[in-house]
Amino acid sequence: MAQVLEFKLPDLGEGLTEAEIVRWLVQVGDVVAVDQPVVEVETAKAMVEVPCPYGGVVTARYGEEGTELPVGSPLLTVAVGSPASGALASGPLAPGSGDEDKDEGSGNVLVGYGTQAPPARRGRLRPPGAGAAPVRRSPGSPSVGGPGPDRLGNTGRAAGTEAPASRRAGLPDTGLAVAEAPAGSDTATRRPVGDEEAVVDGTGADAGRRADGPVPVISPLVRRLARENGLDLRELAGSGRDGLITRADVEHAVRAAASAPTAARPPQAAAPAPQPSPTSTSTSTRARGTRVPLKGVRGAVADKLSRSRREIPDATCWVDADATELMHARVRMNEAGGPKISLLALLARICAAALARFPELNSTVDMDAREVVRLDAVHLGFAAQTERGLVVPVVKDAHTRDAESLSAEFARLTEAARTGTLTPAELTGGTFTLNNYGVFGVDGSTPIINHPEAAMLGVGRIVPKPWVHEGELAVRQVVQLSLTFDHRVCDGGTAGGFLRYIADCVEQPAVLLRTL
C-alpha cells in the first residue's frame, strides 16, 4: 500500500524566509527519485533547484509559477511504495524493523544545508491500538493519526488526517499514526537567536524559564521581528498550538501598535477639508502611479541598506590618486603571458594588504556584547549589478590569493551573478566590500556599508587628468578613492591611514612588495 508524504519548502538558510516558484521541473504523475530536483525557486539572494528527499509518484503540486511561498509551505506530495514490500523510498519506518533510529530523508536537500536535524524532534510511528502514549493535539485536529514532521519538518499523512488531493484520487494509506509536532515548529532543539540560544522543549515552547513562566516562541525570526519593533513577547497571546507565538501574531501586534496613537487621540473639531490643487488628479490618499513590489533581490537590498543606515554611524573620506603606474604594471603582467590579470584583482590584492596593516576595518560590531570583533580572514565582497538587481558575491580567503587566483574567482562569480546561479554561501560571509562604481562612468560616491561589515572601499573611473608629476604638469590616469567606515570600530586617523596606504599602492605598486 502506498503512503503519501508531503514535501515542504525547506529552510534555504541565511535567514531567507520565502521563495518564488520560477519553474516546475516535474508534473503530477511523474515518477521522481530521491534527491531529484523538482522545482526551481528564486530567493532574495539566488536562484536554486530544490531536490525532493522522497522517491515515488508526484500526486499534487502546490503553487503556480510566479507564486511566492514562505518557508514551510507545502510544495508537493509524493506517493511512496508499501513499507511491507520495502519500496518506501524515504520516510517513516515500521516499528521493530531495527531502522527506527536511522536518518529519515535523503540528507541532501541543498548543498550546505541538507535534510538532517537533531533526532530529538523526530516523529515516531506507532501501530493502531499498540497502547502508545496518547498523541497531543490541538483543538479541531483529527482524532486518529496526524501529520508528523520528518527531518525537514515535512509532513507524512496518515489515516484519519484530512486527505490531500492524492488521497481523494483513491490512493490507499498505511494505517500508521505519526506523533504530532506543533504546526510551524522548527526541528532543531537548540537554535541561535542573535547572541542567545533558544532551547526548545517537546511542546514547541521556549524552555528558558522566566519568573512568570516560559515564552512560547520557537522561530528566531519571530524573536528578531519583535526585538526590532520593541515588542515584549511576554505580553503577546499566541495563536498557534499551545499558545505558540507566530510571525503573524507579531506582525499583527506591530500594526496595532502603529495605529494605537491615532485611535487613542481625543476627538477634535473637524478641520476644513483641504481644497484639491489644480494639478491633483486623484481623490485617493495613495499616490497614483506604478507600484513595484519590494521583493526578491530588490526587497533584500532595501532591507539590508535600511538596516545599515539605521544601525551604523558611518563616515566617508576620499582621496585622488595617480593610477598611471598601476595601469602600466597590469599591461606588463598581461604581456608576460598566462591568464589575464584584471584591474579588480589588483585592487583586491591592495585591499588585502591594507587590511593586514589596519585590521580594525576588517571587523564587525557586536552591540549586545558591546565588543568590536576583529576578524582573522578577509572575505572580500564586490558589488555586481545584474538584471535582477545589485548583488554582492564574496571571494572567500582573499588574503591568501594572488592576483591570478583573484582574477579567476572574480570572473567565475561575476558570470554566476549574471546567470543568477550564485548560491547563498557565495553571497554571504563577507568581511569587507570593494565597490568599483567607476564602471558606471562616475568619479565618486559615498556608499552604504554592507551590514554587518565595518567598511567599504569605493573606486571611481580612471580618466586622464592634469596632474603634477615629478615637479611638472602632465596628463596622468587619475582615480578617486573613497572609504566609508563604521566610526565605532576606529577613528578618522585609522581610516585616513588605510586610505592613504591604498592610494600609495595605486601610485607605486612596488609598495606591495614589502608585504609579499
Coordinates of C-alpha atoms in Angstrom, one line a residue:
M1 CA 0.0 0.0 0.0
A2 CA 1.2 3.5 -0.8
Q3 CA 1.9 6.3 1.7
V4 CA 1.6 9.9 0.7
L5 CA 4.3 12.2 2.0
E6 CA 4.1 16.0 1.9
F7 CA 7.3 17.8 1.0
K8 CA 7.5 21.4 2.2
L9 CA 9.7 24.3 1.1
P10 CA 12.8 23.7 3.2
D11 CA 14.7 26.4 5.1
L12 CA 17.2 27.6 2.5
G13 CA 19.5 29.1 5.1
E14 CA 21.0 32.6 5.6
G15 CA 17.8 34.0 7.1
L16 CA 15.7 33.5 3.9
T17 CA 12.0 33.2 4.8
E18 CA 10.3 32.9 1.4
A19 CA 11.0 31.9 -2.2
E20 CA 9.2 32.4 -5.5
I21 CA 8.4 29.5 -7.8
V22 CA 10.2 30.1 -11.1
R23 CA 9.7 26.8 -12.9
W24 CA 8.3 23.4 -12.0
L25 CA 10.7 20.6 -13.1
V26 CA 8.1 17.8 -12.6
Q27 CA 4.4 17.2 -13.4
V28 CA 1.7 15.5 -11.4
G29 CA 2.1 11.8 -12.2
D30 CA 5.8 11.9 -12.8
V31 CA 8.0 9.3 -11.0
V32 CA 10.8 11.0 -9.1
A33 CA 13.9 9.6 -7.5
V34 CA 15.4 10.6 -4.1
D35 CA 17.3 13.9 -4.4
Q36 CA 15.9 14.7 -7.8
P37 CA 15.3 18.4 -8.4
V38 CA 11.6 19.1 -8.6
V39 CA 11.3 22.9 -8.6
E40 CA 13.4 25.9 -9.4
V41 CA 12.9 28.8 -6.9
E42 CA 14.2 32.3 -6.6
T43 CA 15.1 33.6 -3.2
A44 CA 16.2 37.1 -2.2
K45 CA 19.8 36.0 -2.9
A46 CA 19.9 33.4 -5.6
M47 CA 18.0 31.0 -7.9
V48 CA 18.3 27.4 -6.8
E49 CA 16.9 24.0 -7.7
V50 CA 15.2 22.2 -4.8
P51 CA 15.6 18.4 -4.7
C52 CA 12.9 16.2 -3.1
P53 CA 14.1 13.8 -0.3
Y54 CA 11.5 11.2 -1.3
G55 CA 11.2 8.8 -4.2
G56 CA 7.8 7.9 -5.7
V57 CA 5.0 9.4 -7.8
V58 CA 4.1 13.1 -7.6
T59 CA 0.4 13.3 -6.7
A60 CA 0.0 17.1 -6.2
R61 CA 1.8 20.4 -6.7
Y62 CA 1.1 23.5 -4.6
G63 CA 1.6 26.9 -6.2
E64 CA 1.8 28.1 -9.8
E65 CA 4.9 29.5 -11.3
G66 CA 5.4 33.1 -10.1
T67 CA 3.8 32.3 -6.7
E68 CA 5.8 33.3 -3.6
L69 CA 5.7 30.8 -0.8
P70 CA 7.0 31.1 2.8
V71 CA 9.4 28.5 4.1
G72 CA 7.5 25.6 5.5
S73 CA 4.7 25.8 2.9
P74 CA 3.7 22.6 1.1
L75 CA 5.5 22.2 -2.3
L76 CA 4.2 18.8 -3.4
T77 CA 3.1 15.4 -2.3
V78 CA 4.7 12.1 -3.2
A79 CA 3.2 8.6 -3.0
V80 CA 5.9 6.2 -2.0
G81 CA 5.8 2.4 -2.0
S82 CA 4.5 -0.1 0.5
P83 CA 6.5 -0.4 3.7
A84 CA 5.8 -4.1 3.7
S85 CA 7.5 -4.6 0.4
G86 CA 10.4 -2.3 1.3
A87 CA 9.5 0.0 -1.5
L88 CA 9.3 3.1 0.6
A89 CA 11.9 5.4 -0.9
S90 CA 12.0 7.5 2.2
G91 CA 10.0 8.5 5.2
P92 CA 8.8 6.7 8.3
L93 CA 9.8 3.1 9.1
A94 CA 7.7 0.4 10.8
P95 CA 8.5 -0.2 14.5
G96 CA 10.6 -3.2 15.3
S97 CA 12.5 -3.1 12.0
G98 CA 15.7 -2.1 13.7
D99 CA 15.9 1.0 11.5
E100 CA 13.8 3.4 13.5
D101 CA 16.8 5.5 14.5
K102 CA 18.3 5.8 11.1
D103 CA 18.2 9.2 9.4
E104 CA 15.0 10.0 7.6
G105 CA 15.0 11.7 4.2
S106 CA 18.0 11.8 1.9
G107 CA 20.1 14.2 3.9
N108 CA 20.8 16.3 0.8
V109 CA 18.2 19.0 0.1
L110 CA 20.6 21.9 -0.6
V111 CA 24.3 21.9 -0.6
G112 CA 25.4 23.3 2.7
Y113 CA 22.0 22.8 4.4
G114 CA 20.8 19.3 4.0
T115 CA 17.7 17.5 5.4
Q116 CA 19.2 16.2 8.6
A117 CA 18.5 17.7 12.0
P118 CA 19.0 16.6 15.7
P119 CA 16.9 13.5 16.4
A120 CA 15.2 14.9 19.5
R121 CA 12.2 16.2 17.5
R122 CA 11.8 13.1 15.1
G123 CA 8.2 11.8 14.8
R124 CA 7.8 8.1 15.7
L125 CA 5.4 5.6 14.2
R126 CA 3.1 3.6 16.3
P127 CA 0.6 0.9 15.0
P128 CA -3.0 1.5 16.0
G129 CA -4.0 0.0 19.3
A130 CA -0.5 -0.6 20.5
G131 CA -1.0 1.1 23.8
A132 CA 1.2 4.0 22.9
A133 CA 1.1 7.2 24.8
P134 CA -1.8 9.5 23.6
V135 CA -0.8 12.0 20.9
R136 CA -1.0 15.6 22.0
R137 CA -3.4 17.5 19.7
S138 CA -4.5 21.0 19.0
P139 CA -8.3 21.8 19.1
G140 CA -10.0 20.6 15.9
S141 CA -7.3 18.2 14.9
P142 CA -8.2 14.7 13.6
S143 CA -8.9 12.1 16.3
V144 CA -6.8 9.4 14.7
G145 CA -3.3 9.8 13.4
G146 CA -1.9 13.2 12.4
P147 CA 0.8 14.9 10.4
G148 CA 4.3 14.2 11.8
P149 CA 7.4 16.1 10.8
D150 CA 10.3 14.4 9.2
R151 CA 13.8 15.8 9.4
L152 CA 12.8 18.8 7.4
G153 CA 9.6 19.5 9.2
N154 CA 7.7 17.9 6.2
T155 CA 4.5 16.1 7.0
G156 CA 3.7 12.5 6.3
R157 CA -0.1 12.0 6.1
A158 CA -1.6 9.1 8.0
A159 CA -5.1 7.5 8.4
G160 CA -7.7 9.9 9.8
T161 CA -6.0 13.1 8.6
E162 CA -7.5 15.4 6.1
A163 CA -6.9 13.7 2.8
P164 CA -4.8 15.6 0.2
A165 CA -5.6 15.6 -3.5
S166 CA -3.8 12.3 -3.9
R167 CA -5.9 10.5 -1.3
R168 CA -9.1 11.8 -2.8
A169 CA -7.9 10.2 -6.0
G170 CA -8.0 6.8 -4.4
L171 CA -4.5 6.1 -3.2
P172 CA -4.6 4.0 0.0
D173 CA -2.8 4.8 3.2
T174 CA -0.8 2.7 5.6
G175 CA -3.0 3.0 8.7
L176 CA 0.0 4.2 10.7
A177 CA -0.2 7.1 13.1
V178 CA 2.6 9.6 13.5
A179 CA 3.3 11.5 16.7
E180 CA 2.3 15.2 16.1
A181 CA 4.6 18.2 16.5
P182 CA 3.5 21.8 16.8
A183 CA 2.5 23.3 13.5
G184 CA 5.1 25.5 12.0
S185 CA 7.7 24.4 14.6
D186 CA 11.4 24.2 13.8
T187 CA 13.1 20.8 14.0
A188 CA 16.2 21.9 15.9
T189 CA 16.3 21.5 19.7
R190 CA 18.7 24.4 20.1
R191 CA 18.8 27.3 17.7
P192 CA 20.8 30.6 18.0
V193 CA 18.7 33.7 18.4
G194 CA 21.0 36.7 17.8
D195 CA 23.6 36.3 20.5
E196 CA 21.4 34.0 22.7
E197 CA 20.2 30.4 22.3
A198 CA 16.5 29.4 22.5
V199 CA 16.1 25.9 24.0
V200 CA 13.0 24.3 22.6
D201 CA 11.2 21.5 24.5
G202 CA 9.0 18.8 23.1
T203 CA 5.9 21.0 23.3
G204 CA 7.4 23.6 21.0
A205 CA 7.7 26.2 23.7
D206 CA 10.7 28.1 24.8
A207 CA 12.2 26.1 27.7
G208 CA 14.1 29.1 29.1
R209 CA 12.1 29.9 32.2
R210 CA 11.3 33.4 33.5
A211 CA 9.9 34.3 36.8
D212 CA 6.4 34.3 35.3
G213 CA 6.7 31.3 33.0
P214 CA 8.0 30.4 29.6
V215 CA 7.7 32.5 26.4
P216 CA 6.2 30.1 23.8
V217 CA 8.4 31.2 20.9
I218 CA 10.4 28.9 18.6
S219 CA 11.4 30.9 15.5
P220 CA 14.4 33.2 15.7
L221 CA 12.7 35.3 13.0
V222 CA 9.8 35.9 15.4
R223 CA 12.2 37.0 18.2
R224 CA 14.1 39.2 15.8
L225 CA 10.9 40.8 14.4
A226 CA 9.7 41.5 18.0
R227 CA 13.1 42.9 19.1
E228 CA 13.4 45.2 16.1
N229 CA 9.9 46.6 16.7
G230 CA 10.3 47.0 20.5
L231 CA 7.7 44.4 21.4
D232 CA 7.7 42.4 24.7
L233 CA 6.8 38.8 23.7
R234 CA 5.6 38.2 27.2
E235 CA 2.7 40.5 26.5
L236 CA 1.5 38.7 23.4
A237 CA -1.0 35.9 23.2
G238 CA 0.0 33.3 20.6
S239 CA -2.5 32.0 18.1
G240 CA -0.5 28.8 17.5
R241 CA -0.8 25.4 19.2
D242 CA -0.4 25.6 23.0
G243 CA -0.2 29.4 22.7
L244 CA 2.8 29.4 20.3
I245 CA 3.6 32.9 19.2
T246 CA 3.9 33.1 15.4
R247 CA 5.2 35.6 13.0
A248 CA 1.6 36.6 12.2
D249 CA 1.0 37.4 15.9
V250 CA 4.0 39.7 16.0
E251 CA 3.1 41.5 12.7
H252 CA -0.5 42.0 14.0
A253 CA 0.8 43.5 17.2
V254 CA 3.1 45.8 15.2
R255 CA 0.2 47.0 13.1
A256 CA -1.9 47.5 16.3
A257 CA 0.8 49.5 18.0
A258 CA 1.2 51.7 14.9
S259 CA -2.5 52.5 14.8
A260 CA -2.9 52.9 18.6
P261 CA -1.8 56.5 18.9
T262 CA -4.3 57.5 16.2
A263 CA -7.1 55.5 17.9
A264 CA -6.3 56.9 21.4
R265 CA -6.2 60.5 20.2
P266 CA -9.1 62.6 21.7
P267 CA -11.7 63.8 19.3
Q268 CA -11.0 67.2 17.8
A269 CA -13.0 69.6 15.8
A270 CA -13.1 68.7 12.2
A271 CA -10.7 70.7 10.2
P272 CA -11.8 72.2 7.0
A273 CA -11.4 69.8 4.1
P274 CA -8.3 70.7 2.0
Q275 CA -9.1 72.1 -1.4
P276 CA -7.7 70.0 -4.2
S277 CA -4.8 71.6 -6.1
P278 CA -5.3 72.4 -9.7
T279 CA -2.9 69.6 -10.7
S280 CA -4.5 67.0 -8.4
T281 CA -5.9 64.1 -10.4
S282 CA -6.8 61.7 -7.6
T283 CA -9.2 61.7 -4.6
S284 CA -7.3 58.7 -3.1
T285 CA -4.9 59.2 -0.2
R286 CA -2.4 56.9 -2.0
A287 CA -0.3 58.5 -4.7
R288 CA -1.1 57.4 -8.2
G289 CA 1.5 55.7 -10.3
T290 CA 3.0 52.3 -10.9
R291 CA 3.7 50.3 -7.8
V292 CA 6.6 47.8 -7.9
P293 CA 6.6 45.3 -5.0
L294 CA 9.8 45.3 -2.9
K295 CA 10.5 41.6 -3.0
G296 CA 13.2 39.2 -4.1
V297 CA 16.6 40.8 -4.6
R298 CA 15.2 44.3 -4.6
G299 CA 13.4 43.7 -1.3
A300 CA 16.5 42.1 0.3
V301 CA 18.7 45.1 -0.8
A302 CA 16.1 47.5 0.6
D303 CA 16.0 45.7 4.0
K304 CA 19.8 45.5 4.3
L305 CA 20.5 49.1 3.3
S306 CA 17.9 50.4 5.6
R307 CA 19.3 48.4 8.5
S308 CA 22.8 49.7 7.7
R309 CA 21.6 53.3 7.7
R310 CA 19.7 52.7 10.9
E311 CA 22.4 50.9 12.9
I312 CA 25.8 52.1 11.6
P313 CA 27.2 55.5 12.3
D314 CA 29.2 55.8 9.1
A315 CA 31.7 58.4 7.8
T316 CA 33.4 58.8 4.5
C317 CA 36.8 60.1 3.4
W318 CA 38.3 60.2 -0.1
V319 CA 41.5 61.0 -2.0
D320 CA 42.6 61.3 -5.6
A321 CA 45.4 59.0 -6.8
D322 CA 47.6 58.8 -9.8
A323 CA 46.9 55.3 -11.2
T324 CA 49.2 55.5 -14.2
E325 CA 51.9 53.2 -12.8
L326 CA 49.3 50.6 -11.7
M327 CA 47.8 50.6 -15.2
H328 CA 51.3 50.2 -16.7
A329 CA 52.1 47.3 -14.3
R330 CA 48.9 45.5 -15.3
V331 CA 49.8 45.8 -19.0
R332 CA 53.3 44.4 -18.4
M333 CA 51.9 41.5 -16.3
N334 CA 49.4 40.5 -19.1
E335 CA 52.1 40.8 -21.8
A336 CA 54.2 38.3 -19.9
G337 CA 51.7 35.5 -20.8
G338 CA 49.5 33.4 -18.8
P339 CA 45.9 34.1 -17.5
K340 CA 44.9 37.8 -17.8
I341 CA 45.0 39.8 -14.6
S342 CA 42.0 42.1 -14.0
L343 CA 42.2 45.6 -12.5
L344 CA 39.7 44.5 -9.9
A345 CA 42.1 41.7 -8.8
L346 CA 45.0 44.1 -8.4
L347 CA 42.7 46.4 -6.3
A348 CA 41.6 43.4 -4.2
R349 CA 45.3 42.5 -3.6
I350 CA 45.9 46.0 -2.4
C351 CA 42.9 45.9 -0.1
A352 CA 44.1 42.6 1.5
A353 CA 47.5 44.1 2.2
A354 CA 45.9 47.3 3.6
L355 CA 43.6 45.3 5.9
A356 CA 46.6 43.4 7.3
R357 CA 48.1 46.8 8.3
F358 CA 44.7 48.2 9.6
P359 CA 42.8 45.2 11.0
E360 CA 40.3 47.5 12.7
L361 CA 38.5 47.8 9.3
N362 CA 38.1 44.0 8.9
S363 CA 35.8 43.7 11.8
T364 CA 32.2 43.7 12.9
V365 CA 30.4 45.2 15.9
D366 CA 28.6 43.1 18.5
M367 CA 26.4 45.6 20.3
D368 CA 24.8 43.0 22.6
A369 CA 28.2 42.2 24.0
R370 CA 29.5 45.7 23.4
E371 CA 32.5 44.4 21.6
V372 CA 34.3 45.0 18.3
V373 CA 35.2 41.6 16.7
R374 CA 38.3 41.8 14.6
L375 CA 38.2 39.0 12.0
D376 CA 41.1 36.9 11.1
A377 CA 40.2 36.1 7.5
V378 CA 39.5 38.5 4.7
H379 CA 36.3 37.5 2.8
L380 CA 36.1 40.2 0.1
G381 CA 32.7 41.1 -1.3
F382 CA 32.4 43.1 -4.5
A383 CA 29.3 44.8 -5.8
A384 CA 27.9 43.4 -9.1
Q385 CA 25.0 44.9 -10.9
T386 CA 22.7 42.3 -12.6
E387 CA 19.4 42.3 -14.4
R388 CA 17.9 41.0 -11.1
G389 CA 19.4 43.9 -9.1
L390 CA 22.5 44.6 -7.0
V391 CA 24.3 41.5 -5.5
V392 CA 27.5 41.2 -3.6
P393 CA 29.3 37.9 -4.2
V394 CA 32.1 37.1 -1.8
V395 CA 35.6 35.9 -2.6
K396 CA 36.5 33.7 0.4
D397 CA 40.0 33.9 1.9
A398 CA 41.0 36.8 -0.4
H399 CA 44.1 37.4 1.8
T400 CA 45.6 34.0 0.7
R401 CA 45.1 34.5 -3.0
D402 CA 47.5 36.0 -5.6
A403 CA 46.4 38.3 -8.4
E404 CA 45.9 35.4 -10.8
S405 CA 43.7 33.4 -8.4
L406 CA 41.7 36.6 -7.6
S407 CA 41.1 37.3 -11.3
A408 CA 39.8 33.8 -11.9
E409 CA 37.5 33.9 -8.9
F410 CA 36.1 37.3 -9.8
A411 CA 35.4 36.1 -13.3
R412 CA 33.6 33.0 -12.0
L413 CA 31.4 34.8 -9.5
T414 CA 30.6 37.6 -12.0
E415 CA 29.3 35.0 -14.5
A416 CA 27.3 33.2 -11.8
A417 CA 25.8 36.6 -10.8
R418 CA 24.9 37.3 -14.4
T419 CA 23.2 34.0 -14.9
G420 CA 21.5 34.1 -11.5
T421 CA 23.2 30.9 -10.2
L422 CA 25.0 32.2 -7.2
T423 CA 24.4 30.1 -4.1
P424 CA 23.5 31.6 -0.7
A425 CA 27.0 30.6 0.5
E426 CA 28.6 32.7 -2.3
L427 CA 26.5 35.7 -1.3
T428 CA 27.2 35.8 2.4
G429 CA 30.0 35.9 4.9
G430 CA 31.8 39.0 3.6
T431 CA 34.1 41.0 6.0
F432 CA 34.9 43.9 3.7
T433 CA 33.5 45.2 0.4
L434 CA 35.2 46.6 -2.7
N435 CA 32.8 48.7 -4.8
N436 CA 34.0 49.6 -8.4
Y437 CA 31.4 52.1 -9.3
G438 CA 33.8 53.5 -12.0
V439 CA 32.1 51.1 -14.4
F440 CA 29.1 53.3 -14.3
G441 CA 31.2 56.3 -15.5
V442 CA 31.2 58.2 -12.2
D443 CA 34.1 59.6 -10.3
G444 CA 33.0 59.3 -6.7
S445 CA 30.3 58.1 -4.2
T446 CA 29.6 57.7 -0.5
P447 CA 28.4 54.1 -0.5
I448 CA 26.3 52.5 2.2
I449 CA 28.2 49.9 4.2
N450 CA 27.2 46.3 3.6
H451 CA 25.9 45.3 7.1
P452 CA 27.3 43.8 9.3
E453 CA 30.7 44.8 7.8
A454 CA 32.6 47.8 9.1
A455 CA 33.9 49.4 5.9
M456 CA 33.7 49.6 2.1
L457 CA 36.3 50.9 -0.4
G458 CA 34.8 52.7 -3.4
V459 CA 36.8 53.1 -6.7
G460 CA 35.7 55.7 -9.3
R461 CA 36.5 55.8 -13.0
I462 CA 40.2 56.1 -14.1
V463 CA 40.4 59.1 -16.5
P464 CA 43.2 61.3 -18.0
K465 CA 43.6 64.5 -15.9
P466 CA 46.2 67.2 -15.4
W467 CA 48.5 66.1 -12.6
V468 CA 51.8 67.4 -11.2
H469 CA 54.2 64.5 -11.7
E470 CA 57.9 64.8 -10.6
G471 CA 57.5 68.6 -10.4
E472 CA 55.9 69.1 -13.8
L473 CA 52.4 69.3 -15.1
A474 CA 51.4 66.2 -17.0
V475 CA 48.4 64.3 -18.1
R476 CA 48.1 61.2 -15.9
Q477 CA 45.5 58.5 -15.3
V478 CA 43.7 59.7 -12.1
V479 CA 41.2 57.8 -9.9
Q480 CA 39.1 58.9 -6.9
L481 CA 39.1 56.5 -4.0
S482 CA 36.6 56.7 -1.1
L483 CA 36.4 54.8 2.1
T484 CA 33.1 54.6 4.1
F485 CA 33.7 53.2 7.6
D486 CA 31.9 52.4 10.8
H487 CA 33.0 55.1 13.3
R488 CA 32.5 52.6 16.1
V489 CA 35.4 50.5 15.0
C490 CA 38.0 53.2 14.5
D491 CA 38.7 56.9 14.4
G492 CA 39.4 59.1 11.5
G493 CA 43.2 58.7 11.8
T494 CA 42.9 54.9 11.2
A495 CA 40.6 55.3 8.3
G496 CA 42.8 58.0 6.8
G497 CA 45.9 55.8 7.2
F498 CA 44.2 52.9 5.5
L499 CA 43.0 55.0 2.5
R500 CA 46.4 56.7 2.2
Y501 CA 48.1 53.3 2.1
I502 CA 45.7 52.2 -0.7
A503 CA 46.5 55.4 -2.7
D504 CA 50.3 54.8 -2.2
C505 CA 50.0 51.3 -3.6
V506 CA 47.9 52.5 -6.5
E507 CA 50.5 55.2 -7.3
Q508 CA 53.5 53.0 -6.6
P509 CA 52.6 49.3 -7.0
A510 CA 56.2 48.4 -5.8
V511 CA 55.0 49.3 -2.3
L512 CA 53.2 45.9 -2.3
L513 CA 56.5 44.1 -2.5
R514 CA 57.0 44.8 1.2
T515 CA 54.0 42.7 2.1
L516 CA 54.9 39.7 -0.1

